[in-house]
Coordinates of C-alpha atoms and ligand atoms in Angstrom, one line a residue:
X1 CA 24.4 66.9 -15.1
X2 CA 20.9 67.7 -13.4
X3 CA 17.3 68.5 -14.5
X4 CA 16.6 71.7 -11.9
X5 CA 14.1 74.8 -12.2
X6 CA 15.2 77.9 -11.1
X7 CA 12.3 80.3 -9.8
X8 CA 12.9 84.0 -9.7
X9 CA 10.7 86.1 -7.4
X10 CA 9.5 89.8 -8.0
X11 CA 12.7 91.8 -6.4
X12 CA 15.1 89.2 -8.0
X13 CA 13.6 89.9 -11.4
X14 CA 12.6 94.3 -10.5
X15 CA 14.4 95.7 -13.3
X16 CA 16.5 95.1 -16.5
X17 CA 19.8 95.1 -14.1
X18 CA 18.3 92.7 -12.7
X19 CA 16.6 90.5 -14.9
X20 CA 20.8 90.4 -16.5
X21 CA 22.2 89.0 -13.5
X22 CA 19.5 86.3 -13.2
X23 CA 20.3 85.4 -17.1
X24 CA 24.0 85.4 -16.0
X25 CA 23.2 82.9 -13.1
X26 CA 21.1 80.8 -15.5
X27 CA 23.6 80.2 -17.7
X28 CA 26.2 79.2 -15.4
X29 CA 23.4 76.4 -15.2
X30 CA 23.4 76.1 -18.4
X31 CA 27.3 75.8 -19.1
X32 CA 27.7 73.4 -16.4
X33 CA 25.7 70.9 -18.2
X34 CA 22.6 70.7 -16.4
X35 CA 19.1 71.1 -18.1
X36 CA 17.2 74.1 -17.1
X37 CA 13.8 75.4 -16.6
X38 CA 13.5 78.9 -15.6
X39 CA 9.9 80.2 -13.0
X40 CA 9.6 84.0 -13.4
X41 CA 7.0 86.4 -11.2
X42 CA 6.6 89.8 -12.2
X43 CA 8.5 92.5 -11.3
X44 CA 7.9 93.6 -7.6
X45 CA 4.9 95.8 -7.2
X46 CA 3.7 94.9 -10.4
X47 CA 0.7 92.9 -9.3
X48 CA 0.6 94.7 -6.1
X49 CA -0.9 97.8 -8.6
X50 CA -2.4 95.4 -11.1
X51 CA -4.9 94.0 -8.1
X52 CA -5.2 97.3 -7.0
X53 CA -6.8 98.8 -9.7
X54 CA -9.0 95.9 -10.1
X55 CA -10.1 96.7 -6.6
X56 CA -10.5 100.7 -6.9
X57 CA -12.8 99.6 -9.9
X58 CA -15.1 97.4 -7.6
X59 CA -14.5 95.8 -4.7
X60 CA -16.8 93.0 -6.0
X61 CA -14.8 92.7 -9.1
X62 CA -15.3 89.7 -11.6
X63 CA -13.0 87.2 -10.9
X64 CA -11.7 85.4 -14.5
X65 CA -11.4 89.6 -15.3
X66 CA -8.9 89.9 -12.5
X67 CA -6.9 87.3 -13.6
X68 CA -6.7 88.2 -17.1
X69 CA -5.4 91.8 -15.9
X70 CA -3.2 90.0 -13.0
X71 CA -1.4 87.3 -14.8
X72 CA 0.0 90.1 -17.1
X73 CA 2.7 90.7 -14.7
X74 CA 4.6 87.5 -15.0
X75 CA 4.1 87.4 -19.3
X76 CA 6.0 90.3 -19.4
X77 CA 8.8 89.5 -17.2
X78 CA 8.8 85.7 -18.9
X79 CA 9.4 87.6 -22.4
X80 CA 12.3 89.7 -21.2
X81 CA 14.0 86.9 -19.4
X82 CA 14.1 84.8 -22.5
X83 CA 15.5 88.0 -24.2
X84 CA 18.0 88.6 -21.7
X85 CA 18.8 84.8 -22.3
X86 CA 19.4 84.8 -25.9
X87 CA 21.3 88.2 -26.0
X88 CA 23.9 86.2 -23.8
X89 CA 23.7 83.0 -26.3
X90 CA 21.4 81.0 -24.2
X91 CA 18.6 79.4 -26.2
X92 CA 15.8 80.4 -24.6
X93 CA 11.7 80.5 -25.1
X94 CA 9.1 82.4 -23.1
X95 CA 5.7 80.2 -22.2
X96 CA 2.6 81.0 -21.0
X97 CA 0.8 79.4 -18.7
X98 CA -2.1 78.4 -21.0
X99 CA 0.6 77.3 -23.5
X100 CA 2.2 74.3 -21.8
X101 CA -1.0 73.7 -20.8
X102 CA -0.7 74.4 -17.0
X103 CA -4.6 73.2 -16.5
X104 CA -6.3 74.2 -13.3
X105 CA -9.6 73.9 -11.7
X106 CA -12.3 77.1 -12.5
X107 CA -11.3 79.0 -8.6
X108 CA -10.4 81.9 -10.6
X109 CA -8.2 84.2 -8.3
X110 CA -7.4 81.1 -6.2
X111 CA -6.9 78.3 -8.9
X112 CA -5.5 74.9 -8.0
X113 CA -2.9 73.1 -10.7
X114 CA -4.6 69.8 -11.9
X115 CA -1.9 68.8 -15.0
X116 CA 0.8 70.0 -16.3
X117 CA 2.1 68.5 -19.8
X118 CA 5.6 68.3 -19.3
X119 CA 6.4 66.6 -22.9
X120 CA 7.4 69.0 -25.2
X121 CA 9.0 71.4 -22.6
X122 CA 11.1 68.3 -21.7
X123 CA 12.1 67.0 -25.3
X124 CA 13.2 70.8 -25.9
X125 CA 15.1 71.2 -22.8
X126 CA 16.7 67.7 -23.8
X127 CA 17.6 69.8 -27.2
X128 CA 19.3 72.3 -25.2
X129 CA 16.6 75.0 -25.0
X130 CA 15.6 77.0 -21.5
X131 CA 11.6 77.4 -21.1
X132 CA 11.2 80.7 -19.0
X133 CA 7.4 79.8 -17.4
X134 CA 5.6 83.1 -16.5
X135 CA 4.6 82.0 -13.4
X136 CA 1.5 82.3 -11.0
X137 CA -0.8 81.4 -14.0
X138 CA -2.7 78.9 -15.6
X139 CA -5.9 78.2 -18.0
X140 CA -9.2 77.1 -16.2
X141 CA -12.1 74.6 -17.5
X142 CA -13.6 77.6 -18.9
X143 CA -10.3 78.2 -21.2
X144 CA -9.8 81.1 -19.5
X145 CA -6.4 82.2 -17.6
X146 CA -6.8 81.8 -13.9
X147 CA -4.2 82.3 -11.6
X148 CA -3.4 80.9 -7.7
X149 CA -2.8 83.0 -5.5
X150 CA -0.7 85.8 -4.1
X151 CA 2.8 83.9 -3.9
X152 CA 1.3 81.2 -6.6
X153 CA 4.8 81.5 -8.3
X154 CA 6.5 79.4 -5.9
X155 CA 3.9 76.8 -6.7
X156 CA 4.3 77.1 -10.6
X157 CA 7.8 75.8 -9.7
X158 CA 7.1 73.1 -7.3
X159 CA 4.9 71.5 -10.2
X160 CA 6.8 72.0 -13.3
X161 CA 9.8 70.6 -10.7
X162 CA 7.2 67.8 -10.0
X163 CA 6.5 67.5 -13.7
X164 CA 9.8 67.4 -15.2
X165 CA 11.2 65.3 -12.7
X166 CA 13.7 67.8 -12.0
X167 CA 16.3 66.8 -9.6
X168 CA 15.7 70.3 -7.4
X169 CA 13.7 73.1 -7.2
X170 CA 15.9 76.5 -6.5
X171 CA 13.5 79.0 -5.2
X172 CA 15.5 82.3 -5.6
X173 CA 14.5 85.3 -4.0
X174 CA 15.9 88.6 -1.9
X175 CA 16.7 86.4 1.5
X176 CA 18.9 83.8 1.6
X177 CA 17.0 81.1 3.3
X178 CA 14.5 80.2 5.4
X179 CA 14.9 82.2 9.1
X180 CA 13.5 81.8 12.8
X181 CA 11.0 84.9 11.8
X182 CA 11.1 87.3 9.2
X183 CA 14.7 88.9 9.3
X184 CA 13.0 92.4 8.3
X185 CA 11.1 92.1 11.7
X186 CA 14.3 90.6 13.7
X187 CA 17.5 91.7 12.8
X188 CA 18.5 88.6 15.0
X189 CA 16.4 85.7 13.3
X190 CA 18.7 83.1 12.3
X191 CA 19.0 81.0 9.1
X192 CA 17.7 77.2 9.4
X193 CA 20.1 74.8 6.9
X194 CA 17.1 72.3 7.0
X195 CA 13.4 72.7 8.1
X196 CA 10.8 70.2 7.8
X197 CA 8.6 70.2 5.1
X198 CA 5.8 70.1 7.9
X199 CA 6.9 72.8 9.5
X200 CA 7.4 75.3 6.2
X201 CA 3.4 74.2 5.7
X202 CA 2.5 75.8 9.0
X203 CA 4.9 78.8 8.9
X204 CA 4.0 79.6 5.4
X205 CA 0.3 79.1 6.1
X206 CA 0.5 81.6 9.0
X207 CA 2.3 84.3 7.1
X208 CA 5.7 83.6 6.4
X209 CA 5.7 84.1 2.9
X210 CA 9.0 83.1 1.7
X211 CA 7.0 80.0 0.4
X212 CA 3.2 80.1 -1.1
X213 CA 1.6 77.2 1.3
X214 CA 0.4 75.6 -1.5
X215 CA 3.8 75.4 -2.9
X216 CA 5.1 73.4 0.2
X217 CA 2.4 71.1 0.3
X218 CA 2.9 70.1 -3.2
X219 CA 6.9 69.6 -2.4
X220 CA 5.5 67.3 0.6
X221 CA 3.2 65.0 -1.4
X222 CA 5.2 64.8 -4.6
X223 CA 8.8 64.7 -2.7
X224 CA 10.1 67.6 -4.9
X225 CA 13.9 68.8 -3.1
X226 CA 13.4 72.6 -2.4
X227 CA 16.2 75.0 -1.4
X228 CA 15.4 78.6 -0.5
X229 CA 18.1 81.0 -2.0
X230 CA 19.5 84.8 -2.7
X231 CA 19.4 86.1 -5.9
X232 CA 21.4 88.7 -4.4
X233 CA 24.2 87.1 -3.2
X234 CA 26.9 86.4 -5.9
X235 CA 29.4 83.9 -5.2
X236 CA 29.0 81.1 -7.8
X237 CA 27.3 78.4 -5.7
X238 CA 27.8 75.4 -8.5
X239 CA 28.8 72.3 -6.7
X240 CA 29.5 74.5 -3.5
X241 CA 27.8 73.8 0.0
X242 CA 24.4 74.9 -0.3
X243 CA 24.1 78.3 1.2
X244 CA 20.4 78.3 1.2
X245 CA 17.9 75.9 3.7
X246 CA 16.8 72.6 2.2
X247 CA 13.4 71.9 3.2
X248 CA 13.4 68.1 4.3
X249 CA 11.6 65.2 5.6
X250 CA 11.3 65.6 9.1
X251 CA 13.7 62.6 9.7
X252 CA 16.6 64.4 8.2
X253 CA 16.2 66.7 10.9
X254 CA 18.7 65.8 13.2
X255 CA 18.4 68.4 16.2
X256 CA 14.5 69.4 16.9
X257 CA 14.1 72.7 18.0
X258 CA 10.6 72.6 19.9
X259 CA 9.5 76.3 18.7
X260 CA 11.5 76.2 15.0
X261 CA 9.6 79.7 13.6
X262 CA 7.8 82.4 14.0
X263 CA 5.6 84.0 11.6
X264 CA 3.0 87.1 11.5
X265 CA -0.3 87.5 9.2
X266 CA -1.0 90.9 8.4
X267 CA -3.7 90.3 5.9
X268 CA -6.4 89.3 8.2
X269 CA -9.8 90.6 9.6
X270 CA -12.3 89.8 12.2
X271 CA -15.8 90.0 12.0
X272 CA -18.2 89.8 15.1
X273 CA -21.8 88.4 14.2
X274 CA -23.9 89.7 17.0
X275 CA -26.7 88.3 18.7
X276 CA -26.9 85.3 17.2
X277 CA -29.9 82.7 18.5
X278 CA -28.2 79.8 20.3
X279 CA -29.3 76.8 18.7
X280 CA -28.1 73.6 16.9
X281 CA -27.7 74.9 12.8
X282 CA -26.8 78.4 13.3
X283 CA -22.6 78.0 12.7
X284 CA -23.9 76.0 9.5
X285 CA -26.2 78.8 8.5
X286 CA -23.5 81.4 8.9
X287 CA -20.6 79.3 7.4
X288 CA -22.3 77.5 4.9
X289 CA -23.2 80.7 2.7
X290 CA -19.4 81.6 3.4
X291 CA -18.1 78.9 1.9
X292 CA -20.3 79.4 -1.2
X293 CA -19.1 82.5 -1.7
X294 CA -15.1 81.0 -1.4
X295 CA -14.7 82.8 2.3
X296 CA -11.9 81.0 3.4
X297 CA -12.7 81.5 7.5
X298 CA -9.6 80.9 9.6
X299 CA -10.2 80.9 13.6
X300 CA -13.6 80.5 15.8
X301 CA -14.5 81.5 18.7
X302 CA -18.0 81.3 19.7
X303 CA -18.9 82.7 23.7
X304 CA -21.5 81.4 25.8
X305 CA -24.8 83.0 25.5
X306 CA -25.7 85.1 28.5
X307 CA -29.7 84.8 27.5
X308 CA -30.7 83.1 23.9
X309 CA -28.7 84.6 22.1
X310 CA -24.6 84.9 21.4
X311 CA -22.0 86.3 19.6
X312 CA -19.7 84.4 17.0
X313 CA -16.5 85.8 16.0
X314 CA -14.4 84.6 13.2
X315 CA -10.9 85.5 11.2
X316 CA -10.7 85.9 7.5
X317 CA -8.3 86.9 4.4
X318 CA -9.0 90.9 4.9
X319 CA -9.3 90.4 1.0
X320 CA -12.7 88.6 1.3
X321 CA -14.2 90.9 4.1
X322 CA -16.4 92.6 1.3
X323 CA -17.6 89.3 0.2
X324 CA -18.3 88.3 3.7
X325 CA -20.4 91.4 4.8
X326 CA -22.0 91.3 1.3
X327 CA -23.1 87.5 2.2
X328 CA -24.2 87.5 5.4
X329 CA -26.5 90.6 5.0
X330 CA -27.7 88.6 2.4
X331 CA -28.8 85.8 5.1
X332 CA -29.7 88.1 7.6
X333 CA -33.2 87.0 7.7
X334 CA -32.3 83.3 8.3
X335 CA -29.5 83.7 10.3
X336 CA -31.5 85.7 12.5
X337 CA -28.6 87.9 13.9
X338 CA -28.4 91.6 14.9
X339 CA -25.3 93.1 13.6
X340 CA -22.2 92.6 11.9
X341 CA -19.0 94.1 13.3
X342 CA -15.8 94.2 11.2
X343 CA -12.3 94.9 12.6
X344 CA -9.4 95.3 9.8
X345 CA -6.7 96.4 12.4
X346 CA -5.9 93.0 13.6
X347 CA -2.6 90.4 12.9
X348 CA -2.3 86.9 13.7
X349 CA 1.1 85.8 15.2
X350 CA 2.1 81.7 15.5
X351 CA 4.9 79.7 16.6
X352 CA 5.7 76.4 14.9
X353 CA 7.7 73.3 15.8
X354 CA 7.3 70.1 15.6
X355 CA 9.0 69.7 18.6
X356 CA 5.4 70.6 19.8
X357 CA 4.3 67.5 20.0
X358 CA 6.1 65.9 22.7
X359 CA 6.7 69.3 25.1
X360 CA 4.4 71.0 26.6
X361 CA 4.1 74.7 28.1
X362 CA 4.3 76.1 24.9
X363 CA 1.4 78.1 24.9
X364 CA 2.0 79.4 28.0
X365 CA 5.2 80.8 27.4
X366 CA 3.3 82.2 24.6
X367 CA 0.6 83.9 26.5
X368 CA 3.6 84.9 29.2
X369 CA 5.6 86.4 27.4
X370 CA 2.8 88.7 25.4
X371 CA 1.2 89.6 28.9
X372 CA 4.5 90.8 29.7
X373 CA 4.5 93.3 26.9
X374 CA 0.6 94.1 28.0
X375 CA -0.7 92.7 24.2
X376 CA -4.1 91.5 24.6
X377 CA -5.1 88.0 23.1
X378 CA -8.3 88.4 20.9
X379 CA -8.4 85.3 19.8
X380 CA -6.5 81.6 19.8
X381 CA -6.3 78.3 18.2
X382 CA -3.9 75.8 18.2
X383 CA -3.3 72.6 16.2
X384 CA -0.3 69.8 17.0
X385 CA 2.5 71.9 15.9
X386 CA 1.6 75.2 16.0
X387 CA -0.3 77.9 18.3
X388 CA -1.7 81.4 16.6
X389 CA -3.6 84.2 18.7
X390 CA -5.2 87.2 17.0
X391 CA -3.7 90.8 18.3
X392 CA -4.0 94.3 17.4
X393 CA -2.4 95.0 14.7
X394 CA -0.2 97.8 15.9
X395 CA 1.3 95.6 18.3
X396 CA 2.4 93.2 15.3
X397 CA 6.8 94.1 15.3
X398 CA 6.6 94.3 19.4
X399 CA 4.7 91.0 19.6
X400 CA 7.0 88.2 17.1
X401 CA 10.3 90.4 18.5
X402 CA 9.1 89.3 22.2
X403 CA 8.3 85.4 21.0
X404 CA 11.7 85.1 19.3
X405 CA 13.2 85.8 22.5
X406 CA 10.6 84.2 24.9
X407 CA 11.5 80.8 23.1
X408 CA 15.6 81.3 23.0
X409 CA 15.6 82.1 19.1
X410 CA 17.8 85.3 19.2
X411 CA 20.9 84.9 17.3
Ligands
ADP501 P1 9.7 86.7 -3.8 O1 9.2 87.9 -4.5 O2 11.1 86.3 -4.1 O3 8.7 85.5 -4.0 P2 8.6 87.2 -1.2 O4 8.5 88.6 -0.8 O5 7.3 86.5 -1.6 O6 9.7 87.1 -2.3 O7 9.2 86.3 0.0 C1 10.4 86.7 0.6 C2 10.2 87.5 1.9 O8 9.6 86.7 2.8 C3 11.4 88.0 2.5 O9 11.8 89.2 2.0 C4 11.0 88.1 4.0 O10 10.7 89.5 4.4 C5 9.7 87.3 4.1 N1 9.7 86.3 5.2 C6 8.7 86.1 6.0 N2 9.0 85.2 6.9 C7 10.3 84.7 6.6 C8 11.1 83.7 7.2 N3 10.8 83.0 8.2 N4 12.3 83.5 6.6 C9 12.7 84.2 5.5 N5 11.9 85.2 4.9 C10 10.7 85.4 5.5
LIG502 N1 3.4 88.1 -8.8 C1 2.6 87.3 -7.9 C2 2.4 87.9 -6.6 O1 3.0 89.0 -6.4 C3 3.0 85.9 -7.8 C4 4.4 85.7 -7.2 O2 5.2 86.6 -7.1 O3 4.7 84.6 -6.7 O4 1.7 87.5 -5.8
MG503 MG1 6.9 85.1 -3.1

C-alpha cells in the first residue's frame, strides 16, 4: 500500500469519455490499496479561451480578475471527476484551491505556493476518501484566488505530493514520458527512463513543457519521486515496470549523455532599446522599472557603442511585451533612449546536459550545425548545462530537427 497523487493534464481530462477512463485508472489505485489524491487541469483549450478573452478585453487586464476568470477551468473539471468517481463507487470529493487552503504569495497570474495544510485531506484519505484538487490555483494574502502559471498544475501536484508525504507523484498526460525533444517536432526523439532532476529544470525552463519549471524545482528541493506518464496508453501498469521516465538524482544516472534534450520556446519576444547613452546606471534604469512591473527578462545582449550611445536588446515572455512597452515609455525621459523596437516572430532553441560540464565544443556544434541550415543566431546565452540562441521564428521545426541530429539523438 502507497500514499501517491495522480495528476491529470488538460487532453487526459478533454471530455466526459475521458474524464471516465481517468476515474477507471483511479480506482484501480484505489482497489489495490493505496491512498489516493487526484490533481485535475481543465479541459484542453479551456484556459487557452479563458486567458484569451481576458486579453481581447484589455491587454492591461487586472490581474486578481484574470485569475478569478482563469482558475474556473480546473473547478469544473475537479467537480466532474469526483462525479465520475462516485458513479463508479469511489468515494470521492472535489476541493478548491482556497479550500485546503493552498496559500500563496499576492503574484496574481504568477503566484508561488507558500503552505499547503495537508491535515484533513490526509485523515480523509486515511478514511478511504479520494480529494480531486482543481489544480493550478490557490488563494493569495489578499484572500483572493490567484493562480501560477500556464502549466501550474504540475506544481499543484508536486506540493500536495510534498505535503502529503506521498510516496510518488504520477504526472499523467498525452506522451508517455519525457523525450530527446518534443516528439510532435521529431518523430525520432526518444523516450529517457530517467533524467536528472537538473536537467528537467533547464529543459522545462526553456520550453519543454511536459513539466511547469516550477513543478521540477519543487520535486528537487523537497525530493518528491516524479514519473511522467500516458493517460492514453491502457495496459494496467500496477506493480509493472514503469513505462514512463522517473526524474532522478543525477547520481542515479548511470550513462551521461552530454547533450540529454532539446527544447524550443515559442512564447518569446525581443525588444531593441535604441540609442541608449553609454554610461554606468543605464541597464539598472531600464531593468529596474521592468522588474517592478513583474517583466520577467530572459537573455541580454548589449553592443558596443559606436559614438555615446548603444543599443540594448533583451528577450521576454511575449505575454508581458505590452507591459514592457507600456513601462519603458513611461521612463523614456530618464532612460534617455530613442526608440523601442519590438519583434514577436522570434523562438529560443536550447540543448541541455549535464554532460556539459566536463565536454566541451558543445556550442560549436550548435552554431555548426544551424549555419549549415543558413539560420541566423540573434541572440545567445549559455549557463553550465545548457546553451539557448534566439532565431526567427519560422525557422523553429527546421532548427531542434537539425540539433537532434547534430548531437547523435535520432532514434
Ligand atoms: P498536460 O496538459 O498533460 O499538462 P502539456 O501539453 O502541458 O500536457 O505537456 C505535454 C506536451 O509537452 C506533449 O504533448 C509534448 O508535445 C510537449 N513536450 C515538449 N517537450 C517535450 C519533451 N521533451 N518530452 C515530452 N513531451 C514534450
Ligand atoms: N489549465 C492550466 C493551463 O492550461 C494549468 C495546467 O494545465 O497545468 O495552463
Ligand atoms: Mg502541462
Amino acid at each position: 500500500m502507497a500514499r501517491i497523487v495522480m495528476k491529470f493534464g488538460g487532453t487526459s481530462v478533454a471530455d466526459l469519455d475521458r474524464i471516465r477512463s481517468v476515474a477507471a485508472r483511479v480506482k484501480r489505485e484505489v482497489d489495490a490499496g493505496n491512498e489516493v489524491a487526484v490533481v485535475v487541469s481543465a479541459m484542453a483549450g479551456t484556459t487557452n479561451q479563458l486567458v484569451a478573452w481576458c486579453t481581447a478585453l484589455s491587454a492591461l487586464h487586472d490581474a486578481r480578475e484574470y485569475d478569478t476568470v482563469v482558475a474556473t477551468g480546473e473547478q469544473v473539471t475537479s467537480g466532474l471527476l469526483a462525479i465520475a468517481l462516485q458513479t463508479i463507487g469511489v468515494n470521492a470529493r472535489s476541493w478548491q484551491g482556497w479550500q485546503v487552503p493552498l496559500a500563496t504569495d499576492g503574484a496574481h497570474g504568477k503566484a508561488r505556493i507558500e503552505s499547503i495544510a495537508g491535515g484533513d485531506l490526509i485523515r480523509r484519505m486515511q478514511g478511504g476518501q479520494v480529494p480531486v484538487l482543481a489544480g493550478f490555483q490557490g488563494i493569495g494574502p489578499d484572500g483572493r484566488v490567484t493562480t501560477f502559471g500556464r502549466g501550474g498544475s504540475d506544481t499543484s501536484a508536486v506540493a500536495l505530493a510534498a505535503a502529503l508525504r506521498a510516496e510518488r507523484c504520477d504526472i499523467y498526460t498525452d506522451v508517455d514520458g519525457v523525450y530527446t525533444t518534443d516528439p510532435r517536432i521529431v518523430p525520432r526523439a526518444r523516450k529517457l527512463a530517467k533524467i536528472a532532476y537538473e536537467e528537467m529544470l533547464e529543459l522545462a525552463s526553456v520550453g519543454a513543457k511536459v513539466l511547469q519549471t516550477r513543478s521540477v524545482e519543487l520535486a528537487m528541493k523537497e525530493g518528491v519521486r516524479v514519473q511522467v506518464l500516458s493517460s492514453f496508453d491502457d495496459g494496467a501498469t500496477l506493480g509493472g515496470d514503469l513505462p514512463g521516465t522517473l526524474v532522478v538524482d543525477e547520481e542515479e544516472i548511470v550513462e551521461k549523455e552530454i547533450v540529454s534534450g532539446i527544447a524550443y520556446s515559442r512564447d518569446e519576444a525581443k525588444l531593441t532599446v535604441r540609442g541608449v547613452p553609454d554610461r554606468p546606471g543605464i541597464a539598472a534604469a531600464i531593468f529596474g522599472p521592468l522588474s517592478a512591473a513583474s517583466v520577467n527578462v530572459d537573455m541580454i545582449v548589449q553592443n558596443v557603442s559606436a559614438d555615446a550611445t548603444t543599443d540594448l536588446t533583451f528577450t521576454l515572455n511575449r505575454a508581458d511585451l505590452p507591459r514592457a512597452e507600456k513601462t519603458l515609455a513611461e521612463h523614456q525621459a530618464e532612460i534617455g533612449y530613442a526608440t523601442l523596437l519590438a519583434d514577436k516572430e522570434v523562438a529560443k532553441i536550447s540543448v541541455v546536459g549535464v554532460g556539459m560540464r566536463s565536454h566541451s565544443g558543445v556550442a560549436s556544434t550548435m552554431f555548426r550545425a544551424l549555419a549549415s541550415k543558413g539560420i541566423n543566431i540573434q541572440v545567445i546565452s549559455t549557463s553550465e548545462i545548457k546553451v539557448s540562441v534566439l532565431i526567427s521564428a519560422e525557422y523553429t521545426e527546421l532548427a531542434v530537427r537539425a540539433l537532434h541530429t547534430a548531437y547523435g539523438l535520432d532514434a
